[in-house]
PDB file of C-alpha atoms in Angstrom:
ATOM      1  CA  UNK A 758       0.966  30.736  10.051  1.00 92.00           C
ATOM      2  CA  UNK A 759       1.682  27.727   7.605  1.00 97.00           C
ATOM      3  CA  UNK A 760      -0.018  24.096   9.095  1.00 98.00           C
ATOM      4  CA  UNK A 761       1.632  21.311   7.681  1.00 98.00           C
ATOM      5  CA  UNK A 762      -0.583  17.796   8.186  1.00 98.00           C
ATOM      6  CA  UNK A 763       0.466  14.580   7.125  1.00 98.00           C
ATOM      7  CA  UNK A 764      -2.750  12.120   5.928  1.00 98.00           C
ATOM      8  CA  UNK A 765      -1.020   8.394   6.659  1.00 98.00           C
ATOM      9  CA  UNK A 766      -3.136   4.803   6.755  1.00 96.00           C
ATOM     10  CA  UNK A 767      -2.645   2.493   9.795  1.00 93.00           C
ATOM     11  CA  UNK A 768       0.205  -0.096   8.925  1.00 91.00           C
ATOM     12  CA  UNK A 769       0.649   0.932   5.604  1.00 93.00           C
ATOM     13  CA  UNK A 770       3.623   2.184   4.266  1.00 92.00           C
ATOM     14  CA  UNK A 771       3.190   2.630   1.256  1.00 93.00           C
ATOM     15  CA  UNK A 772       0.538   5.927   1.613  1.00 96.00           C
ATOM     16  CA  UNK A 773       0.593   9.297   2.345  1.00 98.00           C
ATOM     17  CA  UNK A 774      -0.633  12.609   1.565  1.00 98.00           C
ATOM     18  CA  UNK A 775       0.644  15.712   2.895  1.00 98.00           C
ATOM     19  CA  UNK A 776      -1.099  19.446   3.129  1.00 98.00           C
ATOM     20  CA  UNK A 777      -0.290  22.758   3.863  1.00 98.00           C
ATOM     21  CA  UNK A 778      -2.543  25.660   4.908  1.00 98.00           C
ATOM     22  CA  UNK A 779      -3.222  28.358   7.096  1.00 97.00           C
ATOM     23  CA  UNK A 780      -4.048  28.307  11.061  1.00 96.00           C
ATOM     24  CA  UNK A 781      -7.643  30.076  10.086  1.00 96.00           C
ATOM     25  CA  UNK A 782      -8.548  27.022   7.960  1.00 97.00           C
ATOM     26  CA  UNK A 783     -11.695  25.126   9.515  1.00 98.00           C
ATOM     27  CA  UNK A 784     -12.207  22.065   9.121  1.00 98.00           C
ATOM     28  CA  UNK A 785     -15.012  21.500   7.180  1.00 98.00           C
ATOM     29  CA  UNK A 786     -12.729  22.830   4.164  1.00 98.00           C
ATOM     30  CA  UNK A 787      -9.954  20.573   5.163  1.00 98.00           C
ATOM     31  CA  UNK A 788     -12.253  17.864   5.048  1.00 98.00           C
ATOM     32  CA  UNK A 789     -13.760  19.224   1.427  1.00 97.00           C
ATOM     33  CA  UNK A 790      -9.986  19.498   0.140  1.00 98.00           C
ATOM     34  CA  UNK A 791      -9.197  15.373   1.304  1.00 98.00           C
ATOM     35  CA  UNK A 792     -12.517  14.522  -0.090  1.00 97.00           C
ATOM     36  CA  UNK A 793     -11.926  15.849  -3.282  1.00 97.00           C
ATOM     37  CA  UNK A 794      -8.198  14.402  -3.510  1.00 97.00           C
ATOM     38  CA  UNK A 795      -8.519  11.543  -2.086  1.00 97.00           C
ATOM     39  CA  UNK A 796     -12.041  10.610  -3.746  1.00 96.00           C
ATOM     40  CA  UNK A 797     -14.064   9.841  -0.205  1.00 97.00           C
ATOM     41  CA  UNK A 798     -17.842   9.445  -0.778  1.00 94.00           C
ATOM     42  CA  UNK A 799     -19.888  12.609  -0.548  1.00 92.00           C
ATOM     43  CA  UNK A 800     -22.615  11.115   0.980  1.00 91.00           C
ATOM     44  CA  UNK A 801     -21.414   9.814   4.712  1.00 93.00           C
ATOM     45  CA  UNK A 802     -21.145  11.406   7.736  1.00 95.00           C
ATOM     46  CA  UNK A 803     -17.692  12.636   8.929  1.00 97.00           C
ATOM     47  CA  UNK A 804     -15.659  12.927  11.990  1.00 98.00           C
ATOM     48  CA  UNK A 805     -12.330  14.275  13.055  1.00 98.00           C
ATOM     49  CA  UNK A 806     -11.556  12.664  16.837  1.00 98.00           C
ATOM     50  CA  UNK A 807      -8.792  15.089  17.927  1.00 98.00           C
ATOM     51  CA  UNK A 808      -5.805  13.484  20.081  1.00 98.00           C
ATOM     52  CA  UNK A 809      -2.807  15.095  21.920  1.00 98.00           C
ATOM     53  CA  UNK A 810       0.783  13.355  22.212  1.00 96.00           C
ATOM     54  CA  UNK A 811      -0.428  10.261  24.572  1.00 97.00           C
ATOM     55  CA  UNK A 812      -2.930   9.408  22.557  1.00 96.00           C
ATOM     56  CA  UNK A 813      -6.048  10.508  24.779  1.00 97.00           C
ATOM     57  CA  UNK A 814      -8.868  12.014  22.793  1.00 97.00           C
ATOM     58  CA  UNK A 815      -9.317  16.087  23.089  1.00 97.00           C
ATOM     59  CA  UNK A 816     -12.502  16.302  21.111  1.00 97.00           C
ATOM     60  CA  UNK A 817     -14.355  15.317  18.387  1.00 97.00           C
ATOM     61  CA  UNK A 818     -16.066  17.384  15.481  1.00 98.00           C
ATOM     62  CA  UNK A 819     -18.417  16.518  13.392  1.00 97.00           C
ATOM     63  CA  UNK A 820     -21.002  17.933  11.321  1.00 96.00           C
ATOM     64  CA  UNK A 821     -23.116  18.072  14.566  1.00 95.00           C
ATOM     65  CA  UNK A 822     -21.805  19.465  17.587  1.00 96.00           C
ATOM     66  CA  UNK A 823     -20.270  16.629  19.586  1.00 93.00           C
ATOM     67  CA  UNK A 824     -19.275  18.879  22.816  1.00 93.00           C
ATOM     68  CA  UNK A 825     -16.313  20.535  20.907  1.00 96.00           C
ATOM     69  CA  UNK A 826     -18.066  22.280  18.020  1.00 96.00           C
ATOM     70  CA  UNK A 827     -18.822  22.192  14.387  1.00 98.00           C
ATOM     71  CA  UNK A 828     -16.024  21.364  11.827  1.00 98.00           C
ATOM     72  CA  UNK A 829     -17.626  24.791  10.119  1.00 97.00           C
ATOM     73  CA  UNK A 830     -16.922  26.578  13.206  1.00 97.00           C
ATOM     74  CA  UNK A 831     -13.555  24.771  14.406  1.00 98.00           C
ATOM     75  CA  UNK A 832      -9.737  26.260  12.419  1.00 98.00           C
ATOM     76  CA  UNK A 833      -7.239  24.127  12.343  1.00 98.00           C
ATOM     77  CA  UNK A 834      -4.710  26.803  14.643  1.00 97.00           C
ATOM     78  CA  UNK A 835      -7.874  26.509  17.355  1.00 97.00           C
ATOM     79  CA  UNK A 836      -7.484  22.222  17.788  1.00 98.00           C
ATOM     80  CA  UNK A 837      -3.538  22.730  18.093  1.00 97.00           C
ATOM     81  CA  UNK A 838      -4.213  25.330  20.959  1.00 96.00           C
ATOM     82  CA  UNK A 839      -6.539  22.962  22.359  1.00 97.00           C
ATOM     83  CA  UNK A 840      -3.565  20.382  22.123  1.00 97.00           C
ATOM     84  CA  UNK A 841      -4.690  18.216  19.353  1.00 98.00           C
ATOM     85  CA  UNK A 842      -1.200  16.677  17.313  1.00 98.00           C
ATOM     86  CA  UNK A 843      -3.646  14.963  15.242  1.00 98.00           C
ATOM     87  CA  UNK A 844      -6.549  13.366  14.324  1.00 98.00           C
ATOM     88  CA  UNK A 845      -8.179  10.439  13.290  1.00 98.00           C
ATOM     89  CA  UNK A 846     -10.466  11.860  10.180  1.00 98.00           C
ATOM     90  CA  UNK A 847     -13.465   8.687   9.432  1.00 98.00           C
ATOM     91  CA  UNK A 848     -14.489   9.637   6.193  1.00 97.00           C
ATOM     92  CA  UNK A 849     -17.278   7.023   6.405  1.00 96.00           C
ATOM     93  CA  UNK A 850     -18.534   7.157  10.367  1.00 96.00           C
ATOM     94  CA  UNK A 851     -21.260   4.342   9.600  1.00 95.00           C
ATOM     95  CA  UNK A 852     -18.421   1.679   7.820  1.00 94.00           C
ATOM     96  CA  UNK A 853     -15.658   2.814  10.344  1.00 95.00           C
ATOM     97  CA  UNK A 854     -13.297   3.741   7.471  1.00 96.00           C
ATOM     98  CA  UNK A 855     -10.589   6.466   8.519  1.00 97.00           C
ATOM     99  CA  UNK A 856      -7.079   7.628   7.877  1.00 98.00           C
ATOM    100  CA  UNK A 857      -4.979   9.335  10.386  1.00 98.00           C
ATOM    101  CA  UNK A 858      -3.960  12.795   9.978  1.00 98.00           C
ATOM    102  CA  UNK A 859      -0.576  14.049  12.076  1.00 98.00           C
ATOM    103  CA  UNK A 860       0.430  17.499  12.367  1.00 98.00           C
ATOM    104  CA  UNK A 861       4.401  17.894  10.916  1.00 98.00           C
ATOM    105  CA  UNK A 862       5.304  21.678  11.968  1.00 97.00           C
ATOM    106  CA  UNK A 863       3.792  24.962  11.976  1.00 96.00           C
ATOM    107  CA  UNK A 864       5.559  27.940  10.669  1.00 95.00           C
ATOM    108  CA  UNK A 865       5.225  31.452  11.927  1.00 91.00           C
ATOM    109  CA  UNK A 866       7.270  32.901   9.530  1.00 92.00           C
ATOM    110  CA  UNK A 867       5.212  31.896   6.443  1.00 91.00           C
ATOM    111  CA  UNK A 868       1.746  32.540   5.331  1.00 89.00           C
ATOM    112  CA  UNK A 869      -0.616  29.957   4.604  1.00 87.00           C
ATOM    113  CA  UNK A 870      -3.773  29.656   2.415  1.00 94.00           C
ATOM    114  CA  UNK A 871      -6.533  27.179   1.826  1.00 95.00           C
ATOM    115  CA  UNK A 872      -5.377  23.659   2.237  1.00 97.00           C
ATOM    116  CA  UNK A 873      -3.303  22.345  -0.359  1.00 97.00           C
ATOM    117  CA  UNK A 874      -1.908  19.029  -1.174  1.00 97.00           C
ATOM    118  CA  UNK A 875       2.353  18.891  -1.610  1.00 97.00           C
ATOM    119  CA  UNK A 876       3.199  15.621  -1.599  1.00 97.00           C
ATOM    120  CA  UNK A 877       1.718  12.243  -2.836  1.00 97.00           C
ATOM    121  CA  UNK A 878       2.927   8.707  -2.647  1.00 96.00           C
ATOM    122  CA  UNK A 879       0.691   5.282  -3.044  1.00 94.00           C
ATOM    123  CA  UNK A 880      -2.672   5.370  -4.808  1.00 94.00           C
ATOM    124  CA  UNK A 881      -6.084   6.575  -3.136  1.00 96.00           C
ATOM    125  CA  UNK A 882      -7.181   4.739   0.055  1.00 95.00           C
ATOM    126  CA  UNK A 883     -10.255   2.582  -1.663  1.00 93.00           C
ATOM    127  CA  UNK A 884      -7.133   0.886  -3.584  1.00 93.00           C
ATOM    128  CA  UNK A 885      -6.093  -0.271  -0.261  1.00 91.00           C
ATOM    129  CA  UNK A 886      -9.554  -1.242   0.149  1.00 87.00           C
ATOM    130  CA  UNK A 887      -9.603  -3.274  -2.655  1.00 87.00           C
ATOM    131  CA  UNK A 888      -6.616  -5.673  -2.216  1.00 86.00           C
ATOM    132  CA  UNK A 889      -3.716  -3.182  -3.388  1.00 87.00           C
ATOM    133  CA  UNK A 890      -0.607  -3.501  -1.655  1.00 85.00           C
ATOM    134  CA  UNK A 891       2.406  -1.395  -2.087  1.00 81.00           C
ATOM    135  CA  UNK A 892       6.069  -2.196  -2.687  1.00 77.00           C
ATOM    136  CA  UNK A 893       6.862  -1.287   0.945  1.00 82.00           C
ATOM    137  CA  UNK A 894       4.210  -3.156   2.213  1.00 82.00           C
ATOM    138  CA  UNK A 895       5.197  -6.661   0.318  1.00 83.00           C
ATOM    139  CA  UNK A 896       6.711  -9.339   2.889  1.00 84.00           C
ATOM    140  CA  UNK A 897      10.226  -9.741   2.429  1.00 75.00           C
ATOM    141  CA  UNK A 898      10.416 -13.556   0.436  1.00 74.00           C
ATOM    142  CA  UNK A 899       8.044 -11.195  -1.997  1.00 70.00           C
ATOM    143  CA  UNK A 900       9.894  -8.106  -2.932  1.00 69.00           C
ATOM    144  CA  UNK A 901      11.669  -8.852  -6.213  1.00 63.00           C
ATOM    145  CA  UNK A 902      12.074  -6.536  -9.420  1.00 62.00           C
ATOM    146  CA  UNK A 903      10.079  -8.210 -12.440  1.00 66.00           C
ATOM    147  CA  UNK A 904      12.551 -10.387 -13.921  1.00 66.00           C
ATOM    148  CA  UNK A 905      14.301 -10.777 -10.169  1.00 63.00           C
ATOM    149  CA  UNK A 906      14.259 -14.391  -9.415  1.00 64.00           C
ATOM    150  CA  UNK A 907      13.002 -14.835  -5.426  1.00 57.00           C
ATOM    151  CA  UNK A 908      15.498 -15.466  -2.951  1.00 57.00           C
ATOM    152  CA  UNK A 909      14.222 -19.339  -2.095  1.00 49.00           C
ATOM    153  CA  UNK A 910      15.499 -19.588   1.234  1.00 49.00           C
ATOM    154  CA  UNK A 911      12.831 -16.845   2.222  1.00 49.00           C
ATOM    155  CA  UNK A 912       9.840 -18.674   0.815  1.00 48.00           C
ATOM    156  CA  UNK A 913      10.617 -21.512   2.785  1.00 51.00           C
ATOM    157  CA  UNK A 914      11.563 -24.368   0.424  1.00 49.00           C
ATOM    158  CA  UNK A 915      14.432 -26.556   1.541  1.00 47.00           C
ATOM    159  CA  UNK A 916      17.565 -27.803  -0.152  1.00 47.00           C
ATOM    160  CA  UNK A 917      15.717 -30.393  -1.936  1.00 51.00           C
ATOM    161  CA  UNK A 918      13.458 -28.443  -3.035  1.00 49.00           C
ATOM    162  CA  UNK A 919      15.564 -26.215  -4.486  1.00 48.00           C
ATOM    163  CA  UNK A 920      16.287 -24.275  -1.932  1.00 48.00           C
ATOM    164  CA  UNK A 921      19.189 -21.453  -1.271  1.00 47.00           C
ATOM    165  CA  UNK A 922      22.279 -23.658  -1.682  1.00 50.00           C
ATOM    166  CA  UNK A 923      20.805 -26.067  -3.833  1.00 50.00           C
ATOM    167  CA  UNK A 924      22.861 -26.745  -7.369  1.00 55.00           C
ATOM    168  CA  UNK A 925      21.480 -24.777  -9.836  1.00 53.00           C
ATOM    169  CA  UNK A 926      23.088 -26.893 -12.264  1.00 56.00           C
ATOM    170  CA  UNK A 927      20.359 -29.452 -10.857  1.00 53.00           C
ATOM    171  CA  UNK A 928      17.838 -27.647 -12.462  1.00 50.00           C
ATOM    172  CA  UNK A 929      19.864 -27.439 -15.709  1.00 53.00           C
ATOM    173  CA  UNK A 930      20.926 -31.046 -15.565  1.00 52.00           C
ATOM    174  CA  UNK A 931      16.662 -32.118 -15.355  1.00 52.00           C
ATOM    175  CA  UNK A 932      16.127 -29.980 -18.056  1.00 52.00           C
ATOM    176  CA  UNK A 933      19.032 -31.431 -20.056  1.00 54.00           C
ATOM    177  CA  UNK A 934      17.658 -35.070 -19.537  1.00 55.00           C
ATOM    178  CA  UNK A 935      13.844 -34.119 -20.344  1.00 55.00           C
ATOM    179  CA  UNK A 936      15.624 -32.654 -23.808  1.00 55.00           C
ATOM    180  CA  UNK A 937      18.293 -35.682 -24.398  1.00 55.00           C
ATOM    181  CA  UNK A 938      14.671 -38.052 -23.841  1.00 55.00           C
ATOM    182  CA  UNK A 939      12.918 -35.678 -26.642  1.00 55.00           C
ATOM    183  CA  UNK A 940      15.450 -36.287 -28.726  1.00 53.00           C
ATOM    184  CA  UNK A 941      15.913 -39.984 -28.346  1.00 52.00           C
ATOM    185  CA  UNK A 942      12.030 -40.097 -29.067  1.00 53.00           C
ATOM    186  CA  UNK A 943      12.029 -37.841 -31.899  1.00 53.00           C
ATOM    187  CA  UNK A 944      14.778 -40.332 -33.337  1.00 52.00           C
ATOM    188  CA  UNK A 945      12.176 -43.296 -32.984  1.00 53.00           C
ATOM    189  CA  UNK A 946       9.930 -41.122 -34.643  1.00 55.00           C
ATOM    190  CA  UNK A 947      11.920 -40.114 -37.559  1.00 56.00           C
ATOM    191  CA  UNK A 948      13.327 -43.498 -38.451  1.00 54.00           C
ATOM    192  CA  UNK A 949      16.631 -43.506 -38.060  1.00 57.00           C
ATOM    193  CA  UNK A 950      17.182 -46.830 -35.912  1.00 57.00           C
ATOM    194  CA  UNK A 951      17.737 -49.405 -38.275  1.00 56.00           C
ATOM    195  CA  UNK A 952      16.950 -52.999 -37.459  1.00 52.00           C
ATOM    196  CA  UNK A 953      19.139 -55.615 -39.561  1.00 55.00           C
ATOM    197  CA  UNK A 954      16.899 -58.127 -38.417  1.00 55.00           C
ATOM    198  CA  UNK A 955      19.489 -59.843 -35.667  1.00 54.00           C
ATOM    199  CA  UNK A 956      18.180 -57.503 -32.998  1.00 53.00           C
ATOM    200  CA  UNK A 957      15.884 -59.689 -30.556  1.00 55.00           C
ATOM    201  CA  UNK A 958      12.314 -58.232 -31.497  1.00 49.00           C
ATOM    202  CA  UNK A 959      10.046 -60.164 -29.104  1.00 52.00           C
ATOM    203  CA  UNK A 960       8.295 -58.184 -26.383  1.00 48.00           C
TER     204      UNK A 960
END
């Protein structure tokens, strides 16, 4: 049988991974395969909490036997008999840090192997970590293409500030003063006001 999981992050859009791999997988060597792809530290304790369709937990598995067994010990085919439609896999027990991991479909027809990753979208979790956000995730008065200019009216900035139905030929006609000012000074500057001398030159 082919397992098809789908690795998501709470809230975030802009993630996901997606494996395949046979029902006699265990989970230790799911775990190894995310690990390795997904560049989780090597050195923290693990933990997949196993839930069915409401939500309520089935078991947990660990590298210790929490009352459901070892992840070296527990396939993938025996948690979805158990009623497990996915699992919430900390890859750092001690910090809390976890993704969630949803089973898509299972295939009778086809024969699977050892996990393997299919699809990719968004950069590894730490990037999340670190301040990253994706496209998708962007509020909407943020989500422009580089060059795009923002709509105003979603950044909050009212009509005199230049908001959506402000003139843009306000903007232009500022600019044009600032310029028509430059040159009157650069005129000053250059000399070309003449003075015949009847011009009233007291300050």
């Amino acid at each position: 049988m082919l397992y098809r999981y789908k690795v998501t992050l709470a809230g975030i859009k802009g993630f996901f991974r997606v494996y395949e791999m046979d029902g006699d997988t265990t989970l230790y060597d799911f775990h190894k395969q995310m690990r390795a792809d997904m560049d989780f530290p090597q050195d923290q304790l693990i933990m997949f909490k196993g839930l069915d369709s409401s939500g309520g937990v089935v078991g947990r598995y660990g590298f210790f036997d929490l009352g459901s067994g070892t992840v070296d010990k527990v396939t993938v085919n025996a948690t979805a008999q158990a009623g497990v439609v996915s699992f919430q896999y900390f890859y750092d027990v001690p910090n809390r840090k976890s993704v969630i991991v949803t089973l898509e479909s299972v295939d009778e027809t086809l024969q699977g192997g050892s996990p393997s990753l299919v699809d990719v979208k968004g950069p590894n979790p730490v990037e999340f970590e670190n301040g990253y956000v994706a496209y998708e995730d962007l509020p909407d008065s943020q989500r422009h293409l580089p060059g795009q200019k923002p709509e105003w009216s979603m950044i909050g900035l009212s009509d005199e500030d230049g908001g959506a139905d402000a003139d843009p030929d306000d903007f232009d006609d500022d600019e044009d003063d600032d310029d028509d000012d430059d040159d009157e000074t650069d005129d000053d500057e250059d000399g070309k006001i003449v003075f015949d001398g009847t011009e009233d030159l007291e300050i």
